[in-house]
Tab-separated table of C-alpha atoms in Angstrom:
chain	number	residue	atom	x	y	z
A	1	UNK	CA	5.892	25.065	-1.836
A	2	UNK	CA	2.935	23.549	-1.057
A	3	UNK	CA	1.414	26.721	0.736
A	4	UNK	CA	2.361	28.649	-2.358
A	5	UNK	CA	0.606	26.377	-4.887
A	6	UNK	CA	-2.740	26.613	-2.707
A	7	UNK	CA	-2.612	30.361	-2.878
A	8	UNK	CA	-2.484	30.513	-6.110
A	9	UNK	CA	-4.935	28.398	-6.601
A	10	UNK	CA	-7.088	29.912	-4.317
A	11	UNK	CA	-6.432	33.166	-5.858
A	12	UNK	CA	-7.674	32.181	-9.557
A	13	UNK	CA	-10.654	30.755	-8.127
A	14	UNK	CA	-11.731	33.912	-6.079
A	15	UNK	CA	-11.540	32.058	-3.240
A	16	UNK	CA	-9.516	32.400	0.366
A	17	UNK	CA	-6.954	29.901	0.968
A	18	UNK	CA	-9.112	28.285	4.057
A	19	UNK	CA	-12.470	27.918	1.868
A	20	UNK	CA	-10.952	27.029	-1.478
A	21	UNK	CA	-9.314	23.998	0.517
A	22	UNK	CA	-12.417	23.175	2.180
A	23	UNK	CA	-14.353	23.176	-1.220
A	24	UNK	CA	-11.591	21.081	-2.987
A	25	UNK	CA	-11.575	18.695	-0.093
A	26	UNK	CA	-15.411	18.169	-0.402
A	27	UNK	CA	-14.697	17.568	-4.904
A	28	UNK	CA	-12.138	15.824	-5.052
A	29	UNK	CA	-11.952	13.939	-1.671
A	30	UNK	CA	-8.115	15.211	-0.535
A	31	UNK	CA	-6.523	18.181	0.458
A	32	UNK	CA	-4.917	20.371	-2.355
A	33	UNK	CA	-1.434	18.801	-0.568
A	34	UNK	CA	-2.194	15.066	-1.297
A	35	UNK	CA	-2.964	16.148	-4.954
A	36	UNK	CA	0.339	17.917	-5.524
A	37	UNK	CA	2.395	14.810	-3.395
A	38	UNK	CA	0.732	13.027	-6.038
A	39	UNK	CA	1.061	14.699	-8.619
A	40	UNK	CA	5.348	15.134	-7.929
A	41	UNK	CA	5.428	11.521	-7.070
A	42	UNK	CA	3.965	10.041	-10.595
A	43	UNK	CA	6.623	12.581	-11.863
A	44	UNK	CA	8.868	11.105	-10.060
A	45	UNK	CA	8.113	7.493	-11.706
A	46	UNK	CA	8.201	8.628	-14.963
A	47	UNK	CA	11.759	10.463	-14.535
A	48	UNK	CA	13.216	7.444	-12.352
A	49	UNK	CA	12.435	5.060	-15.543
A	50	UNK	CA	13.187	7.317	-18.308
A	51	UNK	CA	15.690	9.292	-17.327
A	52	UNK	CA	19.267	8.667	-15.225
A	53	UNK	CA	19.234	11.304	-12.982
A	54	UNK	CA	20.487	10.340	-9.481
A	55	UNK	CA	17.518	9.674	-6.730
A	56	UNK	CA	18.712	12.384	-5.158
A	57	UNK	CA	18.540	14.314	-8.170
A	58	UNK	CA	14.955	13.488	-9.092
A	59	UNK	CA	14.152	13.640	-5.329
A	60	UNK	CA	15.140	17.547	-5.706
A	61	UNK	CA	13.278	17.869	-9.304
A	62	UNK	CA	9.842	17.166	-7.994
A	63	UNK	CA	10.444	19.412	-5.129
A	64	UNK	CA	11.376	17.089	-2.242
A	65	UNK	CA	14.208	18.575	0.034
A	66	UNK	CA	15.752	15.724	0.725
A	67	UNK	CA	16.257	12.075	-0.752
A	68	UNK	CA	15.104	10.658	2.406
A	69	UNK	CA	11.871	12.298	2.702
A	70	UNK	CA	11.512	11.433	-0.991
A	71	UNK	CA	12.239	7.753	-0.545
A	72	UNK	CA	9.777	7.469	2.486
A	73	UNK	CA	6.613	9.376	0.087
A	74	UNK	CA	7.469	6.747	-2.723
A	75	UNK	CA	7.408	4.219	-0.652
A	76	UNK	CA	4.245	5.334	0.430
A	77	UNK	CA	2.816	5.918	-3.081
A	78	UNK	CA	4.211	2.840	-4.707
A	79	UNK	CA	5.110	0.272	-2.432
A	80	UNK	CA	8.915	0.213	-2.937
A	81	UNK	CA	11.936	2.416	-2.878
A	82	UNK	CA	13.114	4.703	-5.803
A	83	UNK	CA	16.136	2.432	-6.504
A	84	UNK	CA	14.301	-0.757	-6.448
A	85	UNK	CA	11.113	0.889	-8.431
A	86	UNK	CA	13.523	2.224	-11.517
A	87	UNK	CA	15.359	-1.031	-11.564
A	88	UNK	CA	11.887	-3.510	-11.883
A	89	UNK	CA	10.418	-1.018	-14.012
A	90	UNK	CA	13.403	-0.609	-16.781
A	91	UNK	CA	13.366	-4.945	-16.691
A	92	UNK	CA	9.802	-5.037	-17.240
A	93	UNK	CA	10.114	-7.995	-16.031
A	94	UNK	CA	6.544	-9.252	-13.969
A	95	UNK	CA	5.670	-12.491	-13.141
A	96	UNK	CA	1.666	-13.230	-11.841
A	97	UNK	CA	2.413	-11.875	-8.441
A	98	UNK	CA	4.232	-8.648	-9.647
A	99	UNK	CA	8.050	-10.073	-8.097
A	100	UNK	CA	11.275	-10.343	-10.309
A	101	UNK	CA	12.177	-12.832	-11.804
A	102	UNK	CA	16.110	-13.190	-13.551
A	103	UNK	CA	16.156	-16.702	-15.103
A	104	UNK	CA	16.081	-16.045	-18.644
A	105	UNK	CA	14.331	-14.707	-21.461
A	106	UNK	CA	10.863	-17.170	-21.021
A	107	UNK	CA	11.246	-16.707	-17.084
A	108	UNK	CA	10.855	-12.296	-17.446
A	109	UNK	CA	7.442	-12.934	-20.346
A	110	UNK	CA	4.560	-12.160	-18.317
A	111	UNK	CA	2.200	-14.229	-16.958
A	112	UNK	CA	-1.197	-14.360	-19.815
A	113	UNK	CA	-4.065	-15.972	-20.380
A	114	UNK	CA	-6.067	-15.215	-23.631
A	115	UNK	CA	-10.084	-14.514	-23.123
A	116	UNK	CA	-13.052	-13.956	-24.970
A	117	UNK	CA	-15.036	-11.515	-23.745
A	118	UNK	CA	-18.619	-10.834	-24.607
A	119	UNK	CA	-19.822	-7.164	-25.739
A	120	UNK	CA	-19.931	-4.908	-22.485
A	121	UNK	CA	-22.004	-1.963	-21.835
A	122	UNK	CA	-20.304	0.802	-19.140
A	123	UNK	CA	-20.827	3.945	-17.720
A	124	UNK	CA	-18.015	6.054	-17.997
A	125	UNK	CA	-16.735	9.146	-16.980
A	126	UNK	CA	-13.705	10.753	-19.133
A	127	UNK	CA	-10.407	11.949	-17.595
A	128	UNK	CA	-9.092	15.227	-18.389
A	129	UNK	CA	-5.370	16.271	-16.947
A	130	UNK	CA	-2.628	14.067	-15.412
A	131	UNK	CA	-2.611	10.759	-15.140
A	132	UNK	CA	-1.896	11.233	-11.792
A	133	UNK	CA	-5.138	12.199	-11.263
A	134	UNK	CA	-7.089	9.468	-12.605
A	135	UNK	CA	-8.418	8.933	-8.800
A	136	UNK	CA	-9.727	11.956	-9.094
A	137	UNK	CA	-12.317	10.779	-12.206
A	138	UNK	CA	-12.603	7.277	-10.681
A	139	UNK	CA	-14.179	9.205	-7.277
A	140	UNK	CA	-16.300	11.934	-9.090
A	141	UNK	CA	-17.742	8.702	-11.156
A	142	UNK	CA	-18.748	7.161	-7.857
A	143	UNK	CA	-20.161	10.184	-6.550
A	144	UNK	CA	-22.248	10.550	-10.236
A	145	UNK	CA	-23.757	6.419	-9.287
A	146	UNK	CA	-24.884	7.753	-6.001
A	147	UNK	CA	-26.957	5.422	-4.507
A	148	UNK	CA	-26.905	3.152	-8.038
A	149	UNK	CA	-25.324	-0.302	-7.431
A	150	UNK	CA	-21.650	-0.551	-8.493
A	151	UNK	CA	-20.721	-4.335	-9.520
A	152	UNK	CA	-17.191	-4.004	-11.433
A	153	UNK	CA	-14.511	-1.206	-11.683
A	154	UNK	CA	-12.797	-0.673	-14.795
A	155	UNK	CA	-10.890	1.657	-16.225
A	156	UNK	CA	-10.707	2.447	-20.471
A	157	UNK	CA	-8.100	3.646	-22.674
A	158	UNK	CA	-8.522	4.422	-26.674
A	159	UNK	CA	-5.304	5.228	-28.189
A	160	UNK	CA	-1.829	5.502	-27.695
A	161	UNK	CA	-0.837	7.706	-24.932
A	162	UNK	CA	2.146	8.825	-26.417
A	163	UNK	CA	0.124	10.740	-28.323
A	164	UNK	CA	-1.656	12.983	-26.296
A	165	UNK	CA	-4.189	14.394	-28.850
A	166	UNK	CA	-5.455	11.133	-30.064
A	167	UNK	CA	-5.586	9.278	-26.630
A	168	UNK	CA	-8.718	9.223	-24.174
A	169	UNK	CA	-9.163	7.652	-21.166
A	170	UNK	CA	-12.139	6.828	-19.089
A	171	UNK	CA	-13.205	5.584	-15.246
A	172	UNK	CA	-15.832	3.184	-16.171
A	173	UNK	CA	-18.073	1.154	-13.689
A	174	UNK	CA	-20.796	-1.610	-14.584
A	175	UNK	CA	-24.103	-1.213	-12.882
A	176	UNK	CA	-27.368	-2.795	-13.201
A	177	UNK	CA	-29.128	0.282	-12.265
A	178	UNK	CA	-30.596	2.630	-15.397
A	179	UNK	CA	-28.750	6.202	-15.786
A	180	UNK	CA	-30.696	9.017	-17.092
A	181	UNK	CA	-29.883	10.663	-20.666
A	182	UNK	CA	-27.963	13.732	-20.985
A	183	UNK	CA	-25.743	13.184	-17.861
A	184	UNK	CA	-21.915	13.886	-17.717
A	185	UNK	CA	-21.739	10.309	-17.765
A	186	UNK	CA	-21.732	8.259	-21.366
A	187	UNK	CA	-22.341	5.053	-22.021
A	188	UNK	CA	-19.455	3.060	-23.655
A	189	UNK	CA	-20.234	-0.109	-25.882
A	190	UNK	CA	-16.982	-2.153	-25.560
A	191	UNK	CA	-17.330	-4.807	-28.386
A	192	UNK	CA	-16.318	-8.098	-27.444
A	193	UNK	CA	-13.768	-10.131	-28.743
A	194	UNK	CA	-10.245	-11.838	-27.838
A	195	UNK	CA	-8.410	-10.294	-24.965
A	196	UNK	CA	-4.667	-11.486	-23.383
A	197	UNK	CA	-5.033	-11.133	-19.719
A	198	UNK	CA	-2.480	-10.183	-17.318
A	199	UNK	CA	-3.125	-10.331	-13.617
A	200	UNK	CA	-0.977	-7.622	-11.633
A	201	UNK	CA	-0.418	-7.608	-7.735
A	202	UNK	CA	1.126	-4.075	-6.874
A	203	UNK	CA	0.871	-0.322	-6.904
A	204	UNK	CA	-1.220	0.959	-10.155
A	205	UNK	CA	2.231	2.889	-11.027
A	206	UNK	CA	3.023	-0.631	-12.965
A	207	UNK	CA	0.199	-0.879	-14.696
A	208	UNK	CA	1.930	0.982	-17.675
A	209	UNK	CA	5.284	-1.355	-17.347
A	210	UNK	CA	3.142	-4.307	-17.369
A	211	UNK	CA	1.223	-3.145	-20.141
A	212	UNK	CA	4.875	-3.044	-22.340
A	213	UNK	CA	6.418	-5.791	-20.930
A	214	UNK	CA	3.233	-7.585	-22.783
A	215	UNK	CA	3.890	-5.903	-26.015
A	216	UNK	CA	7.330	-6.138	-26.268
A	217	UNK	CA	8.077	-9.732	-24.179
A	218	UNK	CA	4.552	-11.593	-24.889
A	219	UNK	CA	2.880	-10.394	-28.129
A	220	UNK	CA	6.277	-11.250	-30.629
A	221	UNK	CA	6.132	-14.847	-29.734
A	222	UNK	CA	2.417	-15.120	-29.225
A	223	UNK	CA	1.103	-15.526	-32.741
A	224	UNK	CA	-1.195	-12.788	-31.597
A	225	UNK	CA	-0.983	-8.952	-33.104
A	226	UNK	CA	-2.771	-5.730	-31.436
A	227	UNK	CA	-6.348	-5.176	-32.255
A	228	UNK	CA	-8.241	-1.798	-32.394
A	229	UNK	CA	-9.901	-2.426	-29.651
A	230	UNK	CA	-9.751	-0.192	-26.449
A	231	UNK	CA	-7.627	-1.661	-23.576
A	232	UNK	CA	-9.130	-2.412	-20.206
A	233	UNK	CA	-7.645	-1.945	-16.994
A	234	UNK	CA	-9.874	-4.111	-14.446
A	235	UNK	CA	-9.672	-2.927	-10.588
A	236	UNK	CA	-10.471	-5.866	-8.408
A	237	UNK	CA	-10.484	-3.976	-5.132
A	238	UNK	CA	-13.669	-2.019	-5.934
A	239	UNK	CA	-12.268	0.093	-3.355
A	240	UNK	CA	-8.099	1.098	-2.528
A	241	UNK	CA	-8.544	2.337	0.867
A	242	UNK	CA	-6.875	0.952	3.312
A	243	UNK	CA	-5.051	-1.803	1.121
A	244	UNK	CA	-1.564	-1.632	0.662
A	245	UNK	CA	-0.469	-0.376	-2.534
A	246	UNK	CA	1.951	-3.612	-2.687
A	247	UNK	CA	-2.102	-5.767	-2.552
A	248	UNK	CA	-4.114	-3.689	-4.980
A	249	UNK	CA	-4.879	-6.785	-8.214
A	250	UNK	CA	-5.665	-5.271	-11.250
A	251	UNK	CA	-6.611	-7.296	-14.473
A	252	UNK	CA	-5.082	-5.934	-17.971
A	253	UNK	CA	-7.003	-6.841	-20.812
A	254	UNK	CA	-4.920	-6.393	-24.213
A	255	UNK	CA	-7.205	-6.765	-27.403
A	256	UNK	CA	-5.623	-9.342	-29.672
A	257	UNK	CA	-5.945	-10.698	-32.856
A	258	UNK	CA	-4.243	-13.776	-35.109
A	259	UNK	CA	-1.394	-12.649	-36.485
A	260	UNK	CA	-1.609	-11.729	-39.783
A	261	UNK	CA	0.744	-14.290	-42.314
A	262	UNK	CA	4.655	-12.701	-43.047
């Protein structure tokens, strides 16, 4: 399936099979394989927590012949097992080192801590296509820096991604160094203000389960309410390779405001 996919990709772009892989490779920084394994397995966690189709069933949706070579790529991608993965994702339920937690209602809230942050200034890149392949726009920013120095990671999101024609998201990185106008790049003015803060430990796959189970577990009881604000996503491990996806810390900043009276 695989084979196919690069021929016919190699076929739009007017290219052989063996040079259109070796020019993808050198963009994007993996084969035209690792992007569609990718690609099937974020699939994969959207249908295993939405949906209740049988592992083996979902295994065989996102092309996977067999449930065990499907349950050894997610483990791979994500850092646990199908099963496992649906059932902590449908809970929601994170604690500060990303574990499950079953001893009531205050035990499954995520951990928070409520920041102000001052007014930020980042250069950003904006990702078109799957989610997925976010990496993708997180590597070509790097690749934009070049030799500039690269202090934080961050990642930007304005809107709700449910709705696909009102939602944007960027790869964002703070430097020190000066860009030059008229770039691909832009320059995004975060405004400052009160954040809620949730530290994950684990696979970026969470990162949109941990982002709910703070609106729909923390936020009610918080006297806080959702500002306008975009939300941040900050990547502690300036760098993924060669950490485990079950290792990779990620800060979510949620804009918050008082709640407004009944």
């Amino acid at each position: 399936m695989a084979d196919l996919h690069l021929d016919d990709l190699a076929r739009l772009a007017h290219f052989s099979p063996f040079h259109f892989h070796r020019v993808y490779a050198g963009v994007v920084g993996e084969t035209v394989t690792a992007t569609l394994r990718r690609v099937r397995l974020a699939l994969a966690t959207r249908l295993l927590t939405s949906s209740d189709d049988s592992v083996t069933q979902v295994a065989l949706t996102v092309g996977y012949d067999s449930p065990q070579a499907f349950t050894r790529a997610f483990h791979r991608f994500t850092g646990q097992s199908p099963r496992a993965f649906r059932q902590q994702m449908r809970r929601a339920i994170l604690t500060v080192d990303g574990a499950a937690d079953n001893n009531g209602d205050d035990a499954a809230r995520p951990t928070v801590t409520i920041v102000e942050q001052p007014t930020q200034r980042l250069q950003a890149l904006r990702h078109v296509g799957s989610f997925a392949t976010i990496p993708h726009t997180h590597r070509q920013l790097r690749l934009h820096a070049g030799t500039r120095a690269i202090s934080e990671k961050w990642g930007a999101s304005f809107g709700n991604p449910r709705y696909a024609d009102r939602f944007r998201y960027y790869a964002a990185i703070a430097s020190p160094d000066p860009w030059p106008e008229g770039s691909e790049v832009e320059t995004l003015e975060i405004p400052g203000g009160r954040y809620a803060v949730h530290r994950l430990v684990g696979p970026y796959t969470r990162i949109n389960a941990a982002a709910q189970a703070i609106y729909t577990r923390w936020m009610p009881g918080s006297g806080y309410e959702p500002d306008d604000r975009p939300t941040l996503e900050h990547y502690l491990d300036t760098s993924s390779r060669g950490i485990a996806p079950a290792a990779l810390r990620t800060d979510l900043f949620i804009p918050i405001r008082r709640a407004s009276p009944p």
